[in-house]
Amino acid sequence: MVDTKTKTLGEILRHSGVSRRGFLKFCTATASMMALPPGMVPAIAAALDKARRPSVIWLSFQECTGCTESLTRSHSPSLENLIFDHISLDYHHTLQVASGDAAEAAREEAMHANAGSYLVVVDGSIPLGNPGYSTTAGFSNLQILEETAAGAAAVIAVGTCAAFGGLPKADPNPTGAVSVRDIVTDKPVINVSGCPPIPVVITGVLAHYLTFGTLPELDQYGRPKAFYGTSIHDRCYRRPFYDKGLFASTFDDEGARSGWCLYKLGCKGPMTYNACATAKWNEGTSWPVESGHGCLGCSQPDFWDAGGFYNALSIPVGELSRTVSYATAAGLGLGAVAAGINHRSKVEANRRHGEVTVDDLEKTS
Amino acid sequence: MNESMDFLLWTRGTAFDVSVAIFIVGMLIRLFEIVSLGRGRDLAAPRGTEFLPGIRTILSRTLPYGGTFKRQPLTVIAGYLFHIGLLVSLLLFIPHIELFRETFGFGWPGLPNPIVDAAAVLGITGLLAALWNRLTNPVMKMLSDSEDYLVWILTFLPLLTGYLAYHRMINPYPLAMGLHILSIELLLVLFPFTKLMHTFTLFLARWYNGAMSGRRGVES
Amino acid sequence: MNALNTTPVPIEKFTAVEHRFGNTLPLLHEISHALHRLQVEGTVTTLDLNAVPFGPGDERQLVDFLGRGEVSAKLEAMGDSHIRESRYSGVWIVEHWNTSGERVAFQIEITKLPALLEAQQEDIAESLLMLQAALENARNGASV
């Protein structure tokens, strides 16, 4: 058994009988997964050859475990396995829940042994309203996050809840939920948003750290540009239909059957930045738009509050018809008042109206 | 950190409701006032009818007088370019139609985006030409006051931000879209209280002109 | 579970409509430019097709268009890999599968010979050691 704690990835793979060709193939797939150009493969090979395993602590707060499901059911298990065999997932709230105190001890040990160099992965938002809303082993989410993040090299916020507050933060935000970035301000925080995030995006970010020992370039929302640099709309294969003005108006009309643009059916693709159009879902089978349903915008902050999922993006969030009706009623009422005032002045003017004769004019002049 | 999405949600939410309410209330008060005021009673005996000449004038004044065109060709050309560009972009762009459908419960067919895009470019060009004319023509310059420039900006911003948002020239997109919506909200709020009111009052004014001339039996 | 299998459930047949979504043509132009660079400067180009937003049918159209050429190779290293020349010599279609039979990479390489087909320096060194060891064993009386 090779000691995975001290050996590099290249050594481990060669020890388990993987040829150089196999390794290069792995690097090619990794480059593809990290959305890096194929020209980077030699650099990735060189880096992975020397890569050492980082320790990872996974914390789950106010979440639904969808992100963990997404990751553990990701579609290229051997690739992910290699990554995960090679990172040391020392602690995972949900997966180790049965271990009780032993799991907490493992977390503390990992924190001490790898102080300053371990990665913290967080899924779920942190409630500030009352610490009792969400606890693990008797500690509030806030306490655990602050304590664990203190010695971390970086924090990866997986899922829209951890990245932006997500569903728990949706109006009226009963738990006072906040994102990881609202708490951790002195460490690099990488947001891997999505509800759930695309599995290869999660592993892609881990692979990037594993490969280069650095964090990827981030966008204005703290998300890796390689995956979130382009909007769904810009990479959508149905974009030509948007440009031609060909839209599906219902989910079963001719336009829907012909694969036309889903803008009218509420697709939030234009405002949403994610890699679904290329990374796809379910073993590369398809993705929401390809399966005939518009994008919900799940990788954007506050997407729950961004209006009806089936309303076109151009439609305001509020109840416009109600506003229009109330305003019309108010306008008509006030208009009637104005009309009343005008009417009175008119009556007054008419009352003063009298016939003028030449004699009258001569009198006054 | 989430500013641009928060901004977009605010422009699509609270700000939109408030500005639409101000627009509708302001518009109705002003139109009600004008209509209810009516015209003074004409005591002279009528020499013709009011209805047809009224309608005719509403339509006929859509076309420019030859004389105006000869003296101020730029005013006429820029004016038409801009108005056609604006109306096509506003009324025939499919995302806009979806907004009207949501508001009024009905919609109408739109145009393919490249055509609307071209119309928006015409509109922007027309507005820029109109501004240049206003600044360089001595008569126009003398006639213009600060409200004219305010109204120009209010009209120009939605076209410009819409063009930038459609071509995704501002990043991130939620910011571009938010700016576009905000510019329209600004327009809606100030609309009832500026000469932008001409969009609706022009029909009343033309009607009165036509009807009065018709009653007197003269051409309008 | 058996009851479930015998319960008649009508399944609507639906296949995504294949259109010419227009993603293949620009790609073919890119391949053509890359082939020109290979001819004139000897530059190797690799296109990662996982990064191209294909619609239903786009990939099949591309592969059909490229067709099959003279060379076809299968690599067995951490899952299968298929490397084949298209009908346009110098344009190779490379597909990598993992050990669970899922495709992890799909690329077009514009090169004289895809680098992965060559024996790798590290593997050569290792196999030399193995060969020498085997010969050593043979000299010591073991049957070859």
JSON list of C-alpha atoms in Angstrom, two decimals, chain C residues 27-130:
[
{"chain": "C", "resi": 27, "resn": "LEU", "atom": "CA", "xyz": [-16.38, 24.26, -36.32]},
{"chain": "C", "resi": 28, "resn": "LEU", "atom": "CA", "xyz": [-15.63, 22.82, -39.75]},
{"chain": "C", "resi": 29, "resn": "HIS", "atom": "CA", "xyz": [-14.18, 26.17, -40.79]},
{"chain": "C", "resi": 30, "resn": "GLU", "atom": "CA", "xyz": [-12.02, 26.13, -37.68]},
{"chain": "C", "resi": 31, "resn": "ILE", "atom": "CA", "xyz": [-10.83, 22.63, -38.57]},
{"chain": "C", "resi": 32, "resn": "SER", "atom": "CA", "xyz": [-10.08, 23.78, -42.12]},
{"chain": "C", "resi": 33, "resn": "HIS", "atom": "CA", "xyz": [-7.95, 26.71, -40.87]},
{"chain": "C", "resi": 34, "resn": "ALA", "atom": "CA", "xyz": [-6.15, 24.40, -38.44]},
{"chain": "C", "resi": 35, "resn": "LEU", "atom": "CA", "xyz": [-5.42, 21.93, -41.24]},
{"chain": "C", "resi": 36, "resn": "HIS", "atom": "CA", "xyz": [-3.96, 24.76, -43.29]},
{"chain": "C", "resi": 37, "resn": "ARG", "atom": "CA", "xyz": [-1.70, 25.71, -40.37]},
{"chain": "C", "resi": 38, "resn": "LEU", "atom": "CA", "xyz": [-0.61, 22.08, -40.05]},
{"chain": "C", "resi": 39, "resn": "GLN", "atom": "CA", "xyz": [0.27, 21.99, -43.74]},
{"chain": "C", "resi": 40, "resn": "VAL", "atom": "CA", "xyz": [2.18, 25.27, -43.82]},
{"chain": "C", "resi": 41, "resn": "GLU", "atom": "CA", "xyz": [3.72, 25.62, -40.35]},
{"chain": "C", "resi": 42, "resn": "GLY", "atom": "CA", "xyz": [3.30, 22.14, -38.91]},
{"chain": "C", "resi": 43, "resn": "THR", "atom": "CA", "xyz": [1.23, 23.55, -36.01]},
{"chain": "C", "resi": 44, "resn": "VAL", "atom": "CA", "xyz": [-0.82, 21.00, -34.07]},
{"chain": "C", "resi": 45, "resn": "THR", "atom": "CA", "xyz": [-4.33, 22.05, -32.98]},
{"chain": "C", "resi": 46, "resn": "THR", "atom": "CA", "xyz": [-6.67, 20.32, -30.53]},
{"chain": "C", "resi": 47, "resn": "LEU", "atom": "CA", "xyz": [-10.33, 21.26, -30.27]},
{"chain": "C", "resi": 48, "resn": "ASP", "atom": "CA", "xyz": [-12.19, 20.28, -27.10]},
{"chain": "C", "resi": 49, "resn": "LEU", "atom": "CA", "xyz": [-15.70, 19.48, -28.27]},
{"chain": "C", "resi": 50, "resn": "ASN", "atom": "CA", "xyz": [-16.98, 19.25, -24.70]},
{"chain": "C", "resi": 51, "resn": "ALA", "atom": "CA", "xyz": [-16.66, 23.02, -24.68]},
{"chain": "C", "resi": 52, "resn": "VAL", "atom": "CA", "xyz": [-18.92, 23.44, -27.73]},
{"chain": "C", "resi": 53, "resn": "PRO", "atom": "CA", "xyz": [-22.64, 23.95, -27.01]},
{"chain": "C", "resi": 54, "resn": "PHE", "atom": "CA", "xyz": [-24.01, 21.22, -29.26]},
{"chain": "C", "resi": 55, "resn": "GLY", "atom": "CA", "xyz": [-27.74, 20.89, -29.82]},
{"chain": "C", "resi": 56, "resn": "PRO", "atom": "CA", "xyz": [-29.39, 17.56, -30.47]},
{"chain": "C", "resi": 57, "resn": "GLY", "atom": "CA", "xyz": [-28.00, 16.12, -33.68]},
{"chain": "C", "resi": 58, "resn": "ASP", "atom": "CA", "xyz": [-25.12, 18.59, -34.00]},
{"chain": "C", "resi": 59, "resn": "GLU", "atom": "CA", "xyz": [-22.49, 16.07, -32.94]},
{"chain": "C", "resi": 60, "resn": "ARG", "atom": "CA", "xyz": [-23.81, 13.37, -35.25]},
{"chain": "C", "resi": 61, "resn": "GLN", "atom": "CA", "xyz": [-23.78, 15.78, -38.18]},
{"chain": "C", "resi": 62, "resn": "LEU", "atom": "CA", "xyz": [-20.20, 16.72, -37.45]},
{"chain": "C", "resi": 63, "resn": "VAL", "atom": "CA", "xyz": [-19.04, 13.12, -37.13]},
{"chain": "C", "resi": 64, "resn": "ASP", "atom": "CA", "xyz": [-20.95, 12.11, -40.28]},
{"chain": "C", "resi": 65, "resn": "PHE", "atom": "CA", "xyz": [-19.40, 14.97, -42.17]},
{"chain": "C", "resi": 66, "resn": "LEU", "atom": "CA", "xyz": [-15.89, 14.05, -41.07]},
{"chain": "C", "resi": 67, "resn": "GLY", "atom": "CA", "xyz": [-16.43, 10.38, -41.98]},
{"chain": "C", "resi": 68, "resn": "ARG", "atom": "CA", "xyz": [-13.85, 7.62, -41.61]},
{"chain": "C", "resi": 69, "resn": "GLY", "atom": "CA", "xyz": [-10.31, 7.58, -42.92]},
{"chain": "C", "resi": 70, "resn": "GLU", "atom": "CA", "xyz": [-7.57, 4.99, -43.18]},
{"chain": "C", "resi": 71, "resn": "VAL", "atom": "CA", "xyz": [-6.39, 4.72, -39.59]},
{"chain": "C", "resi": 72, "resn": "SER", "atom": "CA", "xyz": [-8.32, 3.61, -36.55]},
{"chain": "C", "resi": 73, "resn": "ALA", "atom": "CA", "xyz": [-6.80, 2.75, -33.19]},
{"chain": "C", "resi": 74, "resn": "LYS", "atom": "CA", "xyz": [-8.08, 1.59, -29.85]},
{"chain": "C", "resi": 75, "resn": "LEU", "atom": "CA", "xyz": [-6.22, 2.37, -26.67]},
{"chain": "C", "resi": 76, "resn": "GLU", "atom": "CA", "xyz": [-6.83, 0.52, -23.44]},
{"chain": "C", "resi": 77, "resn": "ALA", "atom": "CA", "xyz": [-5.59, 2.67, -20.60]},
{"chain": "C", "resi": 78, "resn": "MET", "atom": "CA", "xyz": [-7.89, 3.56, -17.72]},
{"chain": "C", "resi": 79, "resn": "GLY", "atom": "CA", "xyz": [-10.85, 2.78, -19.93]},
{"chain": "C", "resi": 80, "resn": "ASP", "atom": "CA", "xyz": [-11.01, 2.66, -23.71]},
{"chain": "C", "resi": 81, "resn": "SER", "atom": "CA", "xyz": [-10.02, 5.40, -26.08]},
{"chain": "C", "resi": 82, "resn": "HIS", "atom": "CA", "xyz": [-10.87, 5.50, -29.77]},
{"chain": "C", "resi": 83, "resn": "ILE", "atom": "CA", "xyz": [-8.59, 7.44, -32.02]},
{"chain": "C", "resi": 84, "resn": "ARG", "atom": "CA", "xyz": [-9.46, 7.49, -35.69]},
{"chain": "C", "resi": 85, "resn": "GLU", "atom": "CA", "xyz": [-8.53, 9.52, -38.70]},
{"chain": "C", "resi": 86, "resn": "SER", "atom": "CA", "xyz": [-11.39, 11.21, -40.50]},
{"chain": "C", "resi": 87, "resn": "ARG", "atom": "CA", "xyz": [-11.75, 11.10, -44.26]},
{"chain": "C", "resi": 88, "resn": "TYR", "atom": "CA", "xyz": [-9.71, 14.32, -44.20]},
{"chain": "C", "resi": 89, "resn": "SER", "atom": "CA", "xyz": [-6.19, 13.13, -43.57]},
{"chain": "C", "resi": 90, "resn": "GLY", "atom": "CA", "xyz": [-4.61, 14.94, -40.66]},
{"chain": "C", "resi": 91, "resn": "VAL", "atom": "CA", "xyz": [-7.96, 15.43, -38.90]},
{"chain": "C", "resi": 92, "resn": "TRP", "atom": "CA", "xyz": [-8.40, 12.94, -36.06]},
{"chain": "C", "resi": 93, "resn": "ILE", "atom": "CA", "xyz": [-11.41, 12.21, -33.89]},
{"chain": "C", "resi": 94, "resn": "VAL", "atom": "CA", "xyz": [-10.37, 11.30, -30.36]},
{"chain": "C", "resi": 95, "resn": "GLU", "atom": "CA", "xyz": [-12.79, 9.93, -27.78]},
{"chain": "C", "resi": 96, "resn": "HIS", "atom": "CA", "xyz": [-11.84, 8.87, -24.26]},
{"chain": "C", "resi": 97, "resn": "TRP", "atom": "CA", "xyz": [-14.00, 6.67, -22.07]},
{"chain": "C", "resi": 98, "resn": "ASN", "atom": "CA", "xyz": [-13.45, 5.93, -18.41]},
{"chain": "C", "resi": 99, "resn": "THR", "atom": "CA", "xyz": [-13.51, 2.49, -16.80]},
{"chain": "C", "resi": 100, "resn": "SER", "atom": "CA", "xyz": [-17.29, 2.75, -16.27]},
{"chain": "C", "resi": 101, "resn": "GLY", "atom": "CA", "xyz": [-17.78, 3.22, -19.99]},
{"chain": "C", "resi": 102, "resn": "GLU", "atom": "CA", "xyz": [-18.63, 6.92, -19.87]},
{"chain": "C", "resi": 103, "resn": "ARG", "atom": "CA", "xyz": [-17.10, 9.35, -22.29]},
{"chain": "C", "resi": 104, "resn": "VAL", "atom": "CA", "xyz": [-14.85, 11.79, -20.46]},
{"chain": "C", "resi": 105, "resn": "ALA", "atom": "CA", "xyz": [-13.36, 13.62, -23.41]},
{"chain": "C", "resi": 106, "resn": "PHE", "atom": "CA", "xyz": [-14.24, 14.25, -27.05]},
{"chain": "C", "resi": 107, "resn": "GLN", "atom": "CA", "xyz": [-11.69, 16.05, -29.16]},
{"chain": "C", "resi": 108, "resn": "ILE", "atom": "CA", "xyz": [-10.69, 16.78, -32.70]},
{"chain": "C", "resi": 109, "resn": "GLU", "atom": "CA", "xyz": [-6.93, 16.75, -33.19]},
{"chain": "C", "resi": 110, "resn": "ILE", "atom": "CA", "xyz": [-5.38, 18.28, -36.27]},
{"chain": "C", "resi": 111, "resn": "THR", "atom": "CA", "xyz": [-1.96, 16.67, -36.36]},
{"chain": "C", "resi": 112, "resn": "LYS", "atom": "CA", "xyz": [0.16, 14.16, -38.26]},
{"chain": "C", "resi": 113, "resn": "LEU", "atom": "CA", "xyz": [-0.13, 11.63, -35.46]},
{"chain": "C", "resi": 114, "resn": "PRO", "atom": "CA", "xyz": [-1.97, 12.05, -32.17]},
{"chain": "C", "resi": 115, "resn": "ALA", "atom": "CA", "xyz": [0.67, 12.21, -29.43]},
{"chain": "C", "resi": 116, "resn": "LEU", "atom": "CA", "xyz": [-1.11, 9.59, -27.34]},
{"chain": "C", "resi": 117, "resn": "LEU", "atom": "CA", "xyz": [-0.42, 6.93, -29.98]},
{"chain": "C", "resi": 118, "resn": "GLU", "atom": "CA", "xyz": [3.34, 7.30, -29.59]},
{"chain": "C", "resi": 119, "resn": "ALA", "atom": "CA", "xyz": [5.06, 5.24, -26.92]},
{"chain": "C", "resi": 120, "resn": "GLN", "atom": "CA", "xyz": [5.74, 7.53, -23.96]},
{"chain": "C", "resi": 121, "resn": "GLN", "atom": "CA", "xyz": [9.24, 8.13, -22.62]},
{"chain": "C", "resi": 122, "resn": "GLU", "atom": "CA", "xyz": [8.31, 7.07, -19.07]},
{"chain": "C", "resi": 123, "resn": "ASP", "atom": "CA", "xyz": [6.67, 3.87, -20.30]},
{"chain": "C", "resi": 124, "resn": "ILE", "atom": "CA", "xyz": [9.68, 3.10, -22.52]},
{"chain": "C", "resi": 125, "resn": "ALA", "atom": "CA", "xyz": [12.02, 3.45, -19.55]},
{"chain": "C", "resi": 126, "resn": "GLU", "atom": "CA", "xyz": [9.83, 1.23, -17.43]},
{"chain": "C", "resi": 127, "resn": "SER", "atom": "CA", "xyz": [9.41, -1.42, -20.12]},
{"chain": "C", "resi": 128, "resn": "LEU", "atom": "CA", "xyz": [13.16, -1.49, -20.73]},
{"chain": "C", "resi": 129, "resn": "LEU", "atom": "CA", "xyz": [13.67, -2.27, -17.07]},
{"chain": "C", "resi": 130, "resn": "MET", "atom": "CA", "xyz": [11.04, -4.98, -17.27]}
]
